[in-house]
Coordinates of C-alpha atoms in Angstrom, one line a residue:
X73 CA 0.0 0.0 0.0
X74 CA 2.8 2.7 0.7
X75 CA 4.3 1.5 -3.1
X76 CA 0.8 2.4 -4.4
X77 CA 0.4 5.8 -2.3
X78 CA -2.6 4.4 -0.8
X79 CA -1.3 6.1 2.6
X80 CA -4.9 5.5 4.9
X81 CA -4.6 2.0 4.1
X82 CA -0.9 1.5 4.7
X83 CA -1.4 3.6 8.0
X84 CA -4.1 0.6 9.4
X85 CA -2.2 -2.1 7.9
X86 CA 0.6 -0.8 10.3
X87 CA -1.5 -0.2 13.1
X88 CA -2.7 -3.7 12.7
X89 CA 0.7 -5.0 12.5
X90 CA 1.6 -3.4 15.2
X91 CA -1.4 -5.2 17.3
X92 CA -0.8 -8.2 16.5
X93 CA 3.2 -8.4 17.3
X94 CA 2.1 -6.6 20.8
X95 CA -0.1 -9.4 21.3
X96 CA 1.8 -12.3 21.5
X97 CA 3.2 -13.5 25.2
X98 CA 6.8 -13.8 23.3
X99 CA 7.1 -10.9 21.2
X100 CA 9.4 -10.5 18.3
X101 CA 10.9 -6.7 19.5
X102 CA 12.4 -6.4 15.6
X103 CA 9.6 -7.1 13.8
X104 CA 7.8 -4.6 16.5
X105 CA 10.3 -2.2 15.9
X106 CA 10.2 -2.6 11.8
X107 CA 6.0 -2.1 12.1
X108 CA 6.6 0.7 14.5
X109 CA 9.4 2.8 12.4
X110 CA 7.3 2.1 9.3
X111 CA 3.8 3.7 11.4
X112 CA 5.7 6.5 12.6
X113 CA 6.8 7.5 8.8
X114 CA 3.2 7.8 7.7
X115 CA 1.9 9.2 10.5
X116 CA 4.5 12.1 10.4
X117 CA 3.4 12.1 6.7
X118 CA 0.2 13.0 7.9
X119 CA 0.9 15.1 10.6
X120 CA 3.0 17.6 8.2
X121 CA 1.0 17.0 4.9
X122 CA 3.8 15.3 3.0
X123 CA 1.6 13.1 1.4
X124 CA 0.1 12.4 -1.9
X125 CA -3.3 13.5 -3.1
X126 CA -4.9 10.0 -2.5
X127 CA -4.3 10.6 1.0
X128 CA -6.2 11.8 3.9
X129 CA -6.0 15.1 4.5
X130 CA -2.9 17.0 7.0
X131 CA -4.0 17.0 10.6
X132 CA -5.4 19.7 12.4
X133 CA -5.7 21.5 16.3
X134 CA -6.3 18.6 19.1
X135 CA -5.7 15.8 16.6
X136 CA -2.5 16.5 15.4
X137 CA -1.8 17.1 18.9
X138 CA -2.5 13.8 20.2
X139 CA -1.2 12.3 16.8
X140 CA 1.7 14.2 17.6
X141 CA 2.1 12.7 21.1
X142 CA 1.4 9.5 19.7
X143 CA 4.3 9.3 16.8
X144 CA 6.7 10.7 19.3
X145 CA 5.8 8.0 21.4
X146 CA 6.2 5.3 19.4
X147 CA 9.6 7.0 18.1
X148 CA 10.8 6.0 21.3
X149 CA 9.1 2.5 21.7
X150 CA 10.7 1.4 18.2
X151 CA 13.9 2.7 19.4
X152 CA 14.4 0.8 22.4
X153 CA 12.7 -2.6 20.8
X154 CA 15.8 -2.0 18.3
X155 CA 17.8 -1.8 21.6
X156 CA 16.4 -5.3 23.3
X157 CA 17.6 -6.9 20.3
X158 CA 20.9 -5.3 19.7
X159 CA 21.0 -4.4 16.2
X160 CA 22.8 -1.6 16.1
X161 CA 22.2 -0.4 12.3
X162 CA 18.8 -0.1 13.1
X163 CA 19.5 1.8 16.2
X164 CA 21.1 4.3 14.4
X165 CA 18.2 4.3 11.7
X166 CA 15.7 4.6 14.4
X167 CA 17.8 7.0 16.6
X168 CA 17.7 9.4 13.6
X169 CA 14.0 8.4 13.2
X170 CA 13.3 9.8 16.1
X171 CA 15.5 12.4 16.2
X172 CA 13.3 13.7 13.0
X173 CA 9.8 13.7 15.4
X174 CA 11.4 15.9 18.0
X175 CA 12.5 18.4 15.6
X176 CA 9.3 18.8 13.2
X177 CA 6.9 17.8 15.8
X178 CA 8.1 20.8 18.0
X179 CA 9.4 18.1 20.7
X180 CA 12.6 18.1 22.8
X181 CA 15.5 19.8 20.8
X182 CA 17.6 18.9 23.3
X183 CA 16.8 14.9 22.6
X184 CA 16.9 15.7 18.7
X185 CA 20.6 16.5 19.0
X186 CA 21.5 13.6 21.1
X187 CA 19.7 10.9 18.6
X188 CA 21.7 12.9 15.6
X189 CA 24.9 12.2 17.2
X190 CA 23.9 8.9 17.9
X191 CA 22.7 8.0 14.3
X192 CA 25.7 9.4 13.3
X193 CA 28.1 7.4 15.2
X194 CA 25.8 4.5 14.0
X195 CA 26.1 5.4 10.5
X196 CA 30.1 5.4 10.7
X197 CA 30.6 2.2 12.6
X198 CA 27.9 -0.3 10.1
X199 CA 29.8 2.0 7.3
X200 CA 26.2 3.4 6.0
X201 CA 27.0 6.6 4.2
X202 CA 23.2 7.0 3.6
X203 CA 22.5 7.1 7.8
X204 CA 26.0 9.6 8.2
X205 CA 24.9 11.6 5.7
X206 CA 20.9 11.5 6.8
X207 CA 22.3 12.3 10.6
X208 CA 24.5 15.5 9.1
X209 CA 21.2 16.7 7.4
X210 CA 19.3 16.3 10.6
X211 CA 22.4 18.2 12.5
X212 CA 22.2 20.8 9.7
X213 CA 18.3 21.6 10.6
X214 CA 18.9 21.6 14.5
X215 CA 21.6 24.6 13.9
X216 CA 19.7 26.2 11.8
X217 CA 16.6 25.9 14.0
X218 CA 19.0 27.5 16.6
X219 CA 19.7 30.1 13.9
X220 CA 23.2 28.9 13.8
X221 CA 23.2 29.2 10.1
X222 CA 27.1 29.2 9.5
X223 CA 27.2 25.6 11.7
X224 CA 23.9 24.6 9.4
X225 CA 25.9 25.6 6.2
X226 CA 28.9 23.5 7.3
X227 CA 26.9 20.5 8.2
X228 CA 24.4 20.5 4.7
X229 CA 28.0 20.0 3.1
X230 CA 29.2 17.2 4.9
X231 CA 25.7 15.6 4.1
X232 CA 25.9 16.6 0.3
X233 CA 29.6 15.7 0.3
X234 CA 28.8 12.0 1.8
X235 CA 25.3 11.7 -0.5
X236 CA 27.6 12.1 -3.4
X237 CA 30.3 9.5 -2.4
X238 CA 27.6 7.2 -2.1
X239 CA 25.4 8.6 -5.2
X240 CA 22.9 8.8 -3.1
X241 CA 20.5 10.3 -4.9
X242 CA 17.8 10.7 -2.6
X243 CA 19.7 11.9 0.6
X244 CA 21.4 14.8 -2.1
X245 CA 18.2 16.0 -3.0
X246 CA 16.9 16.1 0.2
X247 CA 20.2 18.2 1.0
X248 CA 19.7 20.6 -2.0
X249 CA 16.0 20.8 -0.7
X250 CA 17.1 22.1 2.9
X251 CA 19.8 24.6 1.4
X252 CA 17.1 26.3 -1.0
X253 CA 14.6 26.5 2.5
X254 CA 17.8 28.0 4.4
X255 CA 18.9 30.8 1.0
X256 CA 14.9 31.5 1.3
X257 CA 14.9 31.8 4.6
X258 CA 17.7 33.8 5.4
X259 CA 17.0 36.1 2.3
X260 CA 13.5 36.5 4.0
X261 CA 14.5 37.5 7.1
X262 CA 17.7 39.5 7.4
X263 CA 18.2 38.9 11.2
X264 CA 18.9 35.3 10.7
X265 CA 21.7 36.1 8.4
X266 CA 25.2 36.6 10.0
X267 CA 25.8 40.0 10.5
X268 CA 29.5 40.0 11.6
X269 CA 32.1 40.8 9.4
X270 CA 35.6 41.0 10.4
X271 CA 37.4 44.6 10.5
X272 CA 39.6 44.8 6.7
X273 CA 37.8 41.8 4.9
X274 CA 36.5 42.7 1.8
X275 CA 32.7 41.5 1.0
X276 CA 32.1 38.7 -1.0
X277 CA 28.9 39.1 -3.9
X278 CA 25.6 38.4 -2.6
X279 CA 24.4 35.5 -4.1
X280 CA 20.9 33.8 -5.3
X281 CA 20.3 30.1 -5.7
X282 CA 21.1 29.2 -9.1
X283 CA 18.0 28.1 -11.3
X284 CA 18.0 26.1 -15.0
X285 CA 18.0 29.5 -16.5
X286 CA 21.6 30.6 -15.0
X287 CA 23.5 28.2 -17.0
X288 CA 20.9 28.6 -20.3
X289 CA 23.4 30.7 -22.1
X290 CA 26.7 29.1 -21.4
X291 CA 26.6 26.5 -24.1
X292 CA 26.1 29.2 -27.0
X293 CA 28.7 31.7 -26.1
X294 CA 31.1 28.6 -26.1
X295 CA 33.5 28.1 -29.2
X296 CA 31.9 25.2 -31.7
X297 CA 34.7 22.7 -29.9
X298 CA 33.3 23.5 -26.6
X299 CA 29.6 23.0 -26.5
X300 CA 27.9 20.1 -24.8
X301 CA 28.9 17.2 -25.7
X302 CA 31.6 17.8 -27.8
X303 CA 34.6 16.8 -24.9
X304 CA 33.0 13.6 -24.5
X305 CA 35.7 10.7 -24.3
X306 CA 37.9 12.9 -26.0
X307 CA 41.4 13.7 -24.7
X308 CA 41.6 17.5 -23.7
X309 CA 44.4 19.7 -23.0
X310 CA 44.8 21.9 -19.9
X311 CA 44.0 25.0 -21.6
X312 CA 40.5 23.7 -23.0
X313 CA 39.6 22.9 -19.3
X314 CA 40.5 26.0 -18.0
X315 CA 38.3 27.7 -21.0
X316 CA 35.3 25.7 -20.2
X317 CA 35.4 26.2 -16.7
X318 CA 36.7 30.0 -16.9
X319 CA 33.0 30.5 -18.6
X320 CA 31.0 28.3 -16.1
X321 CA 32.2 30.0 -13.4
X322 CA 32.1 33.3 -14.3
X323 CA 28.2 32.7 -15.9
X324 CA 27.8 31.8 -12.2
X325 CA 28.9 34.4 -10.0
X326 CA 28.4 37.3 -12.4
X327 CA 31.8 38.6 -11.9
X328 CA 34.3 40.1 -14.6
X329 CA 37.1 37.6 -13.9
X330 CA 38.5 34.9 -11.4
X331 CA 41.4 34.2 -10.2
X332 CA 42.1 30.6 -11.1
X333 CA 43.6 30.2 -7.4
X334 CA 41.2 31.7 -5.4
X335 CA 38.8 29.3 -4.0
X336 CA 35.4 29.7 -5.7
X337 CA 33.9 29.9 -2.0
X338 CA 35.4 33.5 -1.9
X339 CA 34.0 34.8 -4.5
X340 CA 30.6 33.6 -3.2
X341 CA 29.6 30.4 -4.5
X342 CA 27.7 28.4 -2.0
X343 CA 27.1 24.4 -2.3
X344 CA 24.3 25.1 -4.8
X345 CA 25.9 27.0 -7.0
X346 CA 28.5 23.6 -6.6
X347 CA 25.8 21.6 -8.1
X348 CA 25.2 23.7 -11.0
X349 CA 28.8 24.5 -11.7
X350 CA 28.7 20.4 -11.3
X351 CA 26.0 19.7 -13.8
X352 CA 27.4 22.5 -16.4
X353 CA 30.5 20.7 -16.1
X354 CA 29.4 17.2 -16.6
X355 CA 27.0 17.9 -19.3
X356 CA 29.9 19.6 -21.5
X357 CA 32.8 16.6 -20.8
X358 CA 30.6 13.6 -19.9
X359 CA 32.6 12.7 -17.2
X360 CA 31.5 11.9 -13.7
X361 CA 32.1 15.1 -11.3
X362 CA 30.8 15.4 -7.7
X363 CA 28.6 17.6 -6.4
X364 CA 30.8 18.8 -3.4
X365 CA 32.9 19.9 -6.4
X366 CA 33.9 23.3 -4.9
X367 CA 35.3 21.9 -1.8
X368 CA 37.0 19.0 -3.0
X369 CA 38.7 20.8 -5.3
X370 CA 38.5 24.5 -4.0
X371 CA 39.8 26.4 -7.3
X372 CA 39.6 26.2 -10.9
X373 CA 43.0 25.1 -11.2
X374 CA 42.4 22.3 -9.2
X375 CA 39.1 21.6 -11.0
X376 CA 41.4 21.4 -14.3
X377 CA 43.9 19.2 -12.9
X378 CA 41.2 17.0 -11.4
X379 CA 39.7 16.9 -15.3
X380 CA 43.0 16.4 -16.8
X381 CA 43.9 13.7 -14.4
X382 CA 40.6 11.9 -15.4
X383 CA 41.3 12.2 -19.1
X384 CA 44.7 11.2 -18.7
X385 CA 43.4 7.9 -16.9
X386 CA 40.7 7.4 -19.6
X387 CA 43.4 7.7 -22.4
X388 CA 46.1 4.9 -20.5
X389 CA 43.1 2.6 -20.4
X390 CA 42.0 2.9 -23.5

């Protein structure tokens, strides 16, 4: 039923499940804590309206409330069924889990930051990239909650950065999701914005979140040799990187020229500019870039050598 969207019916199939496994004189405490994790997802589905249109409609006043108070509840009974039987992957999926009600349900933020850390330490020790970089998204929200939006900034990269070393496609768009809600955010209200700015340092260019139609002119002011598609599998010389990259950048930030040492974070590129620059990048040489590409390689010169090195690879095994 949740496969099919049918979200009422999944919602009492859980319930039910949940019955039944509470039931027995011997109960199975993973199975419990599966049908528990899985009735907590739909009901804070419901709860926040994340739904589909098949489905019931959000919550409301006292019912949400004691929806609320029931999904929080059962946050914690999953957790420490998961606990009883020592499995401590789904510990860590669960401690996240319920680190997630506590922050959208307007619980204990307190609690929320203890069950990131803990589903973070989880995620490291069963090696799950997906859970680290779920746990640094999670982290990410708490500090921006606490209008810490430098620490949230920090901590959305470390989950976009881990997303993409596991092409996790689902966990980097939920990343990219959060960072658009913070640029909003903080473009909406001023106060949340950091206002500090150290005595002598020079200000960097505001930036807006880049949209399809930043890059929509790039391919067309590119030399014939240079448009999409044409680098693919071909071998390419240093100065054709630095030409292609030279008019990505510059198409992104709106400034006259770049140093190709100074870290593209200075000239205020944020991780979703990243991602476009990423995608631009990708769709002109066909090769596989990631989408912390600013921070793993901080300039344009180390963008081209990271390009070159690639190509140089490609050619030696071909």
């Amino acid at each position: 039923y949740t496969e099919w969207g049918r979200h009422a019916e999944s919602t009492k199939c859980s319930e039910e499940a949940v019955r039944m496994v509470r039931q027995k004189v011997s109960q199975d405490r993973f199975l419990l804590a599966d049908s528990l994790s899985l009735l907590v997802r739909l009901r804070l589905e419901q709860i926040l309206g994340e739904v589909g249109e098949e489905a019931p409609p959000p919550l409301k006043g006292k019912e949400a409330e004691r929806a609320a108070r029931k999904c929080q509840k059962e946050a914690k009974e999953a957790l420490i069924c998961a606990r009883d039987v020592e499995d401590k992957h789904m510990m860590g999926w669960l401690a996240w889990q319920l680190g997630e009600v506590e922050l959208r349900l307007g619980g204990d933020i307190e609690v929320a930051t203890e069950m990131a850390a803990k589903s973070a330490a989880a995620g490291v020790e069963c090696h799950d990239t997906s859970l680290q970089a779920q746990a640094a998204l999670l982290e990410a929200e708490i500090e921006f909650m606490n209008q810490n939006v430098a620490a949230a900034m920090q901590s959305a990269q470390r989950a976009l950065a881990l997303a993409n070393s596991n092409c996790d496609q689902e966990s980097e768009a939920m990343v990219l999701h959060f960072l658009e809600h913070m640029e909003e955010s903080v473009s909406n209200e001023p106060s949340r914005a950091p206002q500090r700015q150290e005595e002598g340092e020079k200000a960097k260019p505001q930036q807006k979140a880049p949209s399809r139609k930043d890059f929509a002119g790039i391919s067309s002011n590119l030399d014939a040799d240079m448009r999409p598609g044409k680098l693919h599998g071909s071998k390419v010389d240093k100065e054709s990187f630095m030409k292609v990259i030279a008019e990505t950048a510059l198409a992104n930030v709106g400034l006259g020229t770049i140093d190709f040492d100074t870290p593209l974070v200075e000239t205020g590129m944020d991780s979703l500019h990243g991602v476009a620059l990423r995608n631009q990048l990708q769709s002109l040489t066909g090769r596989l870039l990631p989408a912390s590409i600013i921070f793993d390689y901080p300039s344009q010169r180390a963008i081209v050598s990271h390009l070159v090195q690639q190509s140089e690879r490609e050619q030696m095994a071909n």
